[in-house]
Short mmCIF file of C-alpha atoms and ligand atoms in Angstrom, two decimals:
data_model
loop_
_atom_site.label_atom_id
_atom_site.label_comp_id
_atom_site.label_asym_id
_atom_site.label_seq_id
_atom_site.Cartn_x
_atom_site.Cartn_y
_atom_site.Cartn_z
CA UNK Z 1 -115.90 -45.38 -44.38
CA UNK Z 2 -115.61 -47.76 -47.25
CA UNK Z 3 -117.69 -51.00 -47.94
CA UNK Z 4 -114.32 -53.25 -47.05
CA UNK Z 5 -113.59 -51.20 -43.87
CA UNK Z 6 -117.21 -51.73 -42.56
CA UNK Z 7 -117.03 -55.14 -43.29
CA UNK Z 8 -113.49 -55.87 -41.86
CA UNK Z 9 -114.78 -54.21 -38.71
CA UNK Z 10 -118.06 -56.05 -38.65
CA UNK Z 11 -116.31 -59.41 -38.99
CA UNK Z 12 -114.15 -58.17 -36.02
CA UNK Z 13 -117.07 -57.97 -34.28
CA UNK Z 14 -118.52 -61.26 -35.06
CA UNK Z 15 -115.11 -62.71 -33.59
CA UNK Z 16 -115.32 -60.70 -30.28
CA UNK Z 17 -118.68 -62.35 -29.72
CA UNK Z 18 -120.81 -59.15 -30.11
CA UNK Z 19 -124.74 -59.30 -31.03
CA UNK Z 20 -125.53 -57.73 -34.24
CA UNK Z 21 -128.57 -55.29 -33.56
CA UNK Z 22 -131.45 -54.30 -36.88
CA UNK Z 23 -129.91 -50.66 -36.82
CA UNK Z 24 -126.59 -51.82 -37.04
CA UNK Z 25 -124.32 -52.11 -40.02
CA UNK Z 26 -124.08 -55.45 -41.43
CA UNK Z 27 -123.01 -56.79 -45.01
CA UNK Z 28 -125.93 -57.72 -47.36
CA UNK Z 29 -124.89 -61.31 -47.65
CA UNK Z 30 -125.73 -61.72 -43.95
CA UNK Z 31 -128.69 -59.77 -43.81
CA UNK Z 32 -129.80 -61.93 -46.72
CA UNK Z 33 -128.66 -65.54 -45.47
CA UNK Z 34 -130.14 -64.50 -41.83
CA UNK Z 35 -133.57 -63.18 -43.88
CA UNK Z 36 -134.10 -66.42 -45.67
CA UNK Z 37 -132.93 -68.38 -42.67
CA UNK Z 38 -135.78 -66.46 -40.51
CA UNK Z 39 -138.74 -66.34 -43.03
CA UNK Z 40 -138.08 -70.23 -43.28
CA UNK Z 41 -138.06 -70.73 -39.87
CA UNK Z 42 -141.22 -68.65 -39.17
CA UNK Z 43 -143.47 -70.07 -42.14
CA UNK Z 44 -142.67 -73.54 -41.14
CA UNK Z 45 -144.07 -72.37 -37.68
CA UNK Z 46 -146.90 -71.38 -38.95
CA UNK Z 47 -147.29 -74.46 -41.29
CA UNK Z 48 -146.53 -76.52 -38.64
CA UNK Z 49 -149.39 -75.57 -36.82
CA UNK Z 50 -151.41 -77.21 -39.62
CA UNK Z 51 -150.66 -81.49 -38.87
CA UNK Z 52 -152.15 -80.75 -35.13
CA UNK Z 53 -154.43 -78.65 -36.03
CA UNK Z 54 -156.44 -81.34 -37.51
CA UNK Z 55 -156.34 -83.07 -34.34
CA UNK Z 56 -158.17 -80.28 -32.42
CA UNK Z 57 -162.29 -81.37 -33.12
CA UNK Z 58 -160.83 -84.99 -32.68
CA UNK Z 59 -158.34 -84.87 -29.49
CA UNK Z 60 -159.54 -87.61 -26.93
CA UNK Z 61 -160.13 -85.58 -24.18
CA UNK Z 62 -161.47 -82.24 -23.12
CA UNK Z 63 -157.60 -81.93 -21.34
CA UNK Z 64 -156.05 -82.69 -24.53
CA UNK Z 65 -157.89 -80.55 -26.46
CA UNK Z 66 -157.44 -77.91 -24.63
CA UNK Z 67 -153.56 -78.56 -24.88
CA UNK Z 68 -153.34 -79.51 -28.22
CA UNK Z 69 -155.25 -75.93 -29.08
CA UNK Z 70 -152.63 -73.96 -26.68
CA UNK Z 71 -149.66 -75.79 -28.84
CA UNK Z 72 -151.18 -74.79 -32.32
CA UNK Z 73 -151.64 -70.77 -30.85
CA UNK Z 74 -148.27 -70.91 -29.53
CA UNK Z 75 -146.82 -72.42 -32.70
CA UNK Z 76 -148.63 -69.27 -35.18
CA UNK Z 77 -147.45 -67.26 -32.22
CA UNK Z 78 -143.74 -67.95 -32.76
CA UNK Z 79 -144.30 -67.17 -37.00
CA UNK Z 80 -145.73 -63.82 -35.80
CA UNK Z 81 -142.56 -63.27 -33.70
CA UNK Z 82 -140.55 -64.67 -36.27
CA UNK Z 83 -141.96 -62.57 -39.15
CA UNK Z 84 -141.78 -59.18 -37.13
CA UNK Z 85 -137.58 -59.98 -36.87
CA UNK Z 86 -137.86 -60.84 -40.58
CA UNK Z 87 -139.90 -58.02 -41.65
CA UNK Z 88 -137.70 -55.53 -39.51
CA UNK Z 89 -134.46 -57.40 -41.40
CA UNK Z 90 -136.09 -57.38 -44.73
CA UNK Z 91 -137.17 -54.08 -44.75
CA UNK Z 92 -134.11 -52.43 -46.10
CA UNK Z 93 -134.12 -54.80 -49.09
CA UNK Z 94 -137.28 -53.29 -49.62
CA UNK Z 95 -139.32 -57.03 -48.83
CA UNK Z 96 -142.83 -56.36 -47.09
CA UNK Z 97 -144.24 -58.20 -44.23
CA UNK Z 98 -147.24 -59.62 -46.85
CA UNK Z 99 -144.20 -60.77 -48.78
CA UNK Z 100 -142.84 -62.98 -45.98
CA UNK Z 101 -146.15 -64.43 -45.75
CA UNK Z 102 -147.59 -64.59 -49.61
CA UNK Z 103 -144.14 -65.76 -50.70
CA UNK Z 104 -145.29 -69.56 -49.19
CA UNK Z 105 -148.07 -69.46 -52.09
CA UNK Z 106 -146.08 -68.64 -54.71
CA UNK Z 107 -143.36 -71.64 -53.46
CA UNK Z 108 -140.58 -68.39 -53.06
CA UNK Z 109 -140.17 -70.02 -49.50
CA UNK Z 110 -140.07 -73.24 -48.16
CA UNK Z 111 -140.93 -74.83 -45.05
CA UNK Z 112 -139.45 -78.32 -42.93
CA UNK Z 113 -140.88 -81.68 -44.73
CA UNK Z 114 -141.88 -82.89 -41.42
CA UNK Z 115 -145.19 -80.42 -42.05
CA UNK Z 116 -145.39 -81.70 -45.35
CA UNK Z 117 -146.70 -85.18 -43.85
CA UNK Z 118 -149.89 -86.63 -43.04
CA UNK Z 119 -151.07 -87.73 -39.17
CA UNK Z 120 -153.66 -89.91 -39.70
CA UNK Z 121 -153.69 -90.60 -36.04
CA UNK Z 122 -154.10 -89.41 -32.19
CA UNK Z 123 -150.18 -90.86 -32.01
CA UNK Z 124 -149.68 -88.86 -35.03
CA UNK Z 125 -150.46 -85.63 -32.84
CA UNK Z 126 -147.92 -87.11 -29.99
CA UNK Z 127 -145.14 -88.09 -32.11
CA UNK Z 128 -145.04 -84.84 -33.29
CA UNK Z 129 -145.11 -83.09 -29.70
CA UNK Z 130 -142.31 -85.49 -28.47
CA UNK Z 131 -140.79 -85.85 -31.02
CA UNK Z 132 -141.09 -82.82 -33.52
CA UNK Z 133 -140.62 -80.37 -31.04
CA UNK Z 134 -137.90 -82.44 -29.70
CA UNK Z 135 -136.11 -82.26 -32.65
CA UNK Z 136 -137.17 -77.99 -33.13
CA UNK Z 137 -135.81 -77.96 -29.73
CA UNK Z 138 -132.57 -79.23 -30.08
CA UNK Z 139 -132.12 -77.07 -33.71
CA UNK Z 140 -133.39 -73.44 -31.52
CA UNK Z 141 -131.49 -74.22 -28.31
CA UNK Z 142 -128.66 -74.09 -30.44
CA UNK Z 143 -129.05 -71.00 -32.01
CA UNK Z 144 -129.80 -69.42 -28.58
CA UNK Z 145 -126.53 -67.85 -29.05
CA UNK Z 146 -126.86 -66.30 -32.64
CA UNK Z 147 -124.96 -63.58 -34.06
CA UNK Z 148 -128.37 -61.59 -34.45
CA UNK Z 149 -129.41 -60.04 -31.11
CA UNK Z 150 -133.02 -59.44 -32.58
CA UNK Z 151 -133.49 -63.25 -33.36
CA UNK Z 152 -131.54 -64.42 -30.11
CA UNK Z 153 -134.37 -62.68 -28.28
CA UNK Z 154 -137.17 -64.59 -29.78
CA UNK Z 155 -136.02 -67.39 -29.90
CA UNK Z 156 -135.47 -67.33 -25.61
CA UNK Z 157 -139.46 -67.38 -25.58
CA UNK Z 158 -139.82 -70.00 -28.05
CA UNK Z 159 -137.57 -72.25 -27.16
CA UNK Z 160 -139.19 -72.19 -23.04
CA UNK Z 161 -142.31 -72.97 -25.08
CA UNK Z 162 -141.21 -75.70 -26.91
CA UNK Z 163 -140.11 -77.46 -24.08
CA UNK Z 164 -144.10 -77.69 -23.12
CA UNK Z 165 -144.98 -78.65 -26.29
CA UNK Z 166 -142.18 -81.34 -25.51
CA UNK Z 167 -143.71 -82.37 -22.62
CA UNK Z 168 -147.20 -81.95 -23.70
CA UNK Z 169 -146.16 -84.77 -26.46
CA UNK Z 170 -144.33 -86.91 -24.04
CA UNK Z 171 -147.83 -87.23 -21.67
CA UNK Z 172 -149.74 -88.40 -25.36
CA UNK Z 173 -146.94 -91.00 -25.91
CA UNK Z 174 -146.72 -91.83 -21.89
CA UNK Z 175 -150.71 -92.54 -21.97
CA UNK Z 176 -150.36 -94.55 -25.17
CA UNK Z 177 -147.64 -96.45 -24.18
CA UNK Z 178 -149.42 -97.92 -20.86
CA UNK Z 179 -152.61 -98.38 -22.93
CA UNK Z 180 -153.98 -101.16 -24.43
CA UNK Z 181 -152.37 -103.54 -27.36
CA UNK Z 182 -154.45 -101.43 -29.87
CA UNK Z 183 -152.81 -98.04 -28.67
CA UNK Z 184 -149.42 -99.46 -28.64
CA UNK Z 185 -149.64 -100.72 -32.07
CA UNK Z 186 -151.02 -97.00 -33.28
CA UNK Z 187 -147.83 -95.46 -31.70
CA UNK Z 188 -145.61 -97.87 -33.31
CA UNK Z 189 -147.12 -97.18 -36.41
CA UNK Z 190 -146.72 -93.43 -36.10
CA UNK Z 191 -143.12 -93.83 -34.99
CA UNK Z 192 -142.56 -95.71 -38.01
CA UNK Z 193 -144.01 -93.00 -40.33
CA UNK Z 194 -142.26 -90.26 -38.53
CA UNK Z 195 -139.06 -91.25 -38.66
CA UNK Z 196 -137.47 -90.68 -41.80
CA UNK Z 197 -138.72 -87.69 -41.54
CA UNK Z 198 -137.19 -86.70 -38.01
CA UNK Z 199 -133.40 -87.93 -39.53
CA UNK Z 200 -134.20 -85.62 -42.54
CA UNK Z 201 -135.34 -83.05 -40.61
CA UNK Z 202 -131.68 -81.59 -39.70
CA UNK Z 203 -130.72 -81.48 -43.39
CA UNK Z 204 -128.13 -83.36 -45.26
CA UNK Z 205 -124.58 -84.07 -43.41
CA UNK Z 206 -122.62 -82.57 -45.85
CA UNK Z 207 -121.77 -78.57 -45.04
CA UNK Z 208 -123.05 -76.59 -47.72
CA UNK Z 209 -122.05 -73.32 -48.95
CA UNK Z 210 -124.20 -70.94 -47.16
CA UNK Z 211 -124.22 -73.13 -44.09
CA UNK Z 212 -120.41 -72.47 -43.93
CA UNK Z 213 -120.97 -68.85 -44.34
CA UNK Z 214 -123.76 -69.10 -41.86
CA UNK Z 215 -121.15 -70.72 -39.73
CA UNK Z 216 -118.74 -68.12 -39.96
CA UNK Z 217 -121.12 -65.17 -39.16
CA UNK Z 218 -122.01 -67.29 -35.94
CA UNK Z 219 -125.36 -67.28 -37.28
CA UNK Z 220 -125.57 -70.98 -36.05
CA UNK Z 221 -122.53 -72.95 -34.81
CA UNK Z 222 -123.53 -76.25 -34.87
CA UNK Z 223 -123.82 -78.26 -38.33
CA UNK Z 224 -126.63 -80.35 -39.29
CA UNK Z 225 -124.61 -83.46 -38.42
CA UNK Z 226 -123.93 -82.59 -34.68
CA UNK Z 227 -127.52 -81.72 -34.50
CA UNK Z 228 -128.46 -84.64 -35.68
CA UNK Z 229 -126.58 -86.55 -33.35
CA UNK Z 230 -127.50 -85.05 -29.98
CA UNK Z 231 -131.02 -85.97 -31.09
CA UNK Z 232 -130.67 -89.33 -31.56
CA UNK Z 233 -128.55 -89.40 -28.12
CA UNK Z 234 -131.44 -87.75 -26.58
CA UNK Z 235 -133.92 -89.94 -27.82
CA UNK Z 236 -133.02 -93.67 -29.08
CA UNK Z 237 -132.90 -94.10 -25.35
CA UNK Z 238 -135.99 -92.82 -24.28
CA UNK Z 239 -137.76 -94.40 -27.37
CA UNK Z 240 -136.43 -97.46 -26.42
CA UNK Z 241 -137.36 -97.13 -22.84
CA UNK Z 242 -141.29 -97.41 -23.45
CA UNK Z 243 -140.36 -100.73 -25.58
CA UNK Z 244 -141.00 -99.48 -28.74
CA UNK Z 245 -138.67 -100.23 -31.79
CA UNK Z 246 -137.00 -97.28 -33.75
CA UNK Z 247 -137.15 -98.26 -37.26
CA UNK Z 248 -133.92 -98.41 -38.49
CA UNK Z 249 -131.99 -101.82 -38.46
CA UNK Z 250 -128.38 -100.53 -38.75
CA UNK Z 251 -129.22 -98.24 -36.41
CA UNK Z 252 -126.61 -98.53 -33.52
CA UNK Z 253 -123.48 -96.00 -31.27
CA UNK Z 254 -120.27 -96.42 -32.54
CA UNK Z 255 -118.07 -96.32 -29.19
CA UNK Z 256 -114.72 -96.03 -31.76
CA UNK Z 257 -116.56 -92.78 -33.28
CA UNK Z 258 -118.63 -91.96 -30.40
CA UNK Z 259 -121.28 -91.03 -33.09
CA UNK Z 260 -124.57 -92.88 -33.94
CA UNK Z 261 -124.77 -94.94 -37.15
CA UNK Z 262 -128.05 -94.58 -38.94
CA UNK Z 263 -129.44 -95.49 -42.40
CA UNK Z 264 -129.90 -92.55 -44.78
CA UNK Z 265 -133.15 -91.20 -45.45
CA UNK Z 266 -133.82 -90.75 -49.32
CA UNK Z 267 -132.36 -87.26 -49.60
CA UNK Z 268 -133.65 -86.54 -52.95
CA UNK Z 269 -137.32 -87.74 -52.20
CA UNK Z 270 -137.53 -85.81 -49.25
CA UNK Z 271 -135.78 -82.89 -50.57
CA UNK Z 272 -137.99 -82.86 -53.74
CA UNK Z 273 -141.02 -82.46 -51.01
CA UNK Z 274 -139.65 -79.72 -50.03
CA UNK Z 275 -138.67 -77.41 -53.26
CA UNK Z 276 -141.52 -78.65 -54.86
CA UNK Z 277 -144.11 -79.04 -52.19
CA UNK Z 278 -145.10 -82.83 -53.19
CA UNK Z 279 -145.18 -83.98 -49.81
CA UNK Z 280 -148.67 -85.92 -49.09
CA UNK Z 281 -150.08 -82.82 -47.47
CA UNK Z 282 -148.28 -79.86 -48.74
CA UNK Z 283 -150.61 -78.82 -51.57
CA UNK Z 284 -153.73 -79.04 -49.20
CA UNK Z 285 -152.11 -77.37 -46.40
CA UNK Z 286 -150.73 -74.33 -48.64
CA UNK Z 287 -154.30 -73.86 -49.88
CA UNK Z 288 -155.74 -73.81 -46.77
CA UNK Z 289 -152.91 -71.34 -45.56
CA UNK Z 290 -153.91 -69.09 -48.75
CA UNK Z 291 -158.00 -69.59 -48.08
CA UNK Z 292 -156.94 -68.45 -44.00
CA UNK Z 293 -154.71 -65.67 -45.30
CA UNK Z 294 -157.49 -64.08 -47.97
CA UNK Z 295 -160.13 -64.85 -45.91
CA UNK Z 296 -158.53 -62.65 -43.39
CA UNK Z 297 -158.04 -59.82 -45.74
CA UNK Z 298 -160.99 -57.40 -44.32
CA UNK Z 299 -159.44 -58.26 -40.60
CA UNK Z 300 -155.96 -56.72 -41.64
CA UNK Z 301 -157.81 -54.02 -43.70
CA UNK Z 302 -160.03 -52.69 -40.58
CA UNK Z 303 -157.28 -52.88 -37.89
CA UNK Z 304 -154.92 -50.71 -40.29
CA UNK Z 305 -157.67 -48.63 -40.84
CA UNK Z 306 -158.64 -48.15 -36.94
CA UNK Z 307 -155.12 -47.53 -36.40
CA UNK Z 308 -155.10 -44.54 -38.66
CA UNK Z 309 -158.03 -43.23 -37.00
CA UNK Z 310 -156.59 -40.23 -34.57
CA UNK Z 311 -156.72 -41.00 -31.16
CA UNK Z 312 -159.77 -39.55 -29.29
CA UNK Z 313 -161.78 -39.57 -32.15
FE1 LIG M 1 -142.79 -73.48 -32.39
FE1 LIG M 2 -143.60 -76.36 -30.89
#
């Protein structure tokens, strides 16, 4: 069957509603936009894991610690599962697993500002579970119904644990908020730093070009706009409900619209951070990564190894 047949009949598909399996055909401009789209998503796991991290010798509380260290397993955990659909996708374009991983090094792939920024404090850590995740949460959930069957899956288990990791921020913001004039102050602070960030976070409101062919594979359905929006629907209210000020001035809902008016972030600063990594933490993160990753080297080597060892032997 010819290239245009295949394709005709794949889009046909697409329309119908069907999940696109790894062994199926599928045009290389999908397999492409969904690789990228996946690697990103699974390296910024994975350097996500790095802003909490930090808080893990310092957390508060042996209860927190021990949550903030489930969050940051779970959160390499979902780049693992991420990488594997990536890997599997990638393969026939002849890109290795190493490659998914290495290519962060080498600034091939990028990852979400927000885990270019610094948390200088214990709100830091909650901010980022609330809020963060929050924001992860309401991008995943609503890609729950991708094209991609492979990515559909994974992303069923991540999203249930992001909704701890939700929750686990919420209980760091809840304790704050009832605490002392000190601790309020700290998470008004942090909100302040964060949230530039969080409005960037969904990506500019204009549709770009491979968003629109995203859209029409039913890769993702929603744009970065409407995203954007049931966020701040979600959570001006809640924000405001612990009596803390969201720092934005024009920030208000438009009942003629029914959409939320918000000041723009500073596109180009923030997207700079990310193509160039010149965010306040993104060179000292990636090296870290890189130490973690070559440092690990001999692990990778001896498991291969062991598995190549017959059984019984
Ligand atoms: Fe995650
Ligand atoms: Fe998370």
């Amino acid at each position: 069957m010819d290239s245009e047949r295949l394709h005709e009949q794949f889009m046909e598909r697409i329309r119908r509603g069907e999940k696109i399996e790894a062994t199926d055909w599928m045009p290389d401009d999908y397999r492409k936009l969904l690789l990228k789209f996946i690697q990103m998503h699974g390296v910024s796991e994975i350097m996500g894991a790095f802003p909490e991290k930090e808080w893990v010798p310092k957390a508060p509380t042996l209860r927190r610690k021990l949550g903030i260290m489930s969050k940051v397993q779970d959160e390499m955990g979902h780049g693992q599962l991420l990488l594997r659909v990536a890997e599997e996708l990638g393969a026939p374009l002849g890109v290795t697993r190493e490659q998914l991983i290495t290519d962060i090094f080498t600034g091939r792939t990028k990852f979400h500002n927000v885990f270019h920024m610094a948390s200088p404090t214990w709100a830091d850590a909650g901010v980022i579970g609330w809020l963060v995740d929050g924001a992860a949460i309401v991008s995943q959930a609503a890609l729950l119904d991708t094209s991609y069957a492979p990515y559909a899956r994974v992303l069923k288990r991540i999203c249930a644990e992001e909704s701890f990791h939700m929750q686990h921020g919420e209980s760091i913001i809840l304790s704050l908020a009832e605490g002392t004039q000190a601790q309020r102050q700290m998470l008004q602070d942090a909100l302040n730093r964060w949230w530039d960030s969080l409005i960037f976070f969904f990506g500019p409101p204009e549709i770009s070009e491979s968003a629109r062919r995203m859209m029409e594979y039913r890769i993702r359905e929603k744009t970065n706009e409407e995203l954007r929006q049931k966020f701040l629907s979600r959570y001006v209210p809640r924000i405001r409900s612990l009596g803390l000020t969201v720092p934005d001035p024009n920030l208000h809902f438009d009942e003629s619209t029914g959409k939320w008016v918000y000041t723009q972030p500073d596109w180009e600063k923030f997207g700079r951070m990310v193509r160039d990594n010149t965010g306040p933490k993104s060179q000292e993160r990636i090296a870290l990564r890189r130490q973690a990753h070559e440092g690990q080297a001999w692990v990778r080597e001896a498991m291969t190894r062991s598995t190549a060892v017959p059984v019984g032997v």
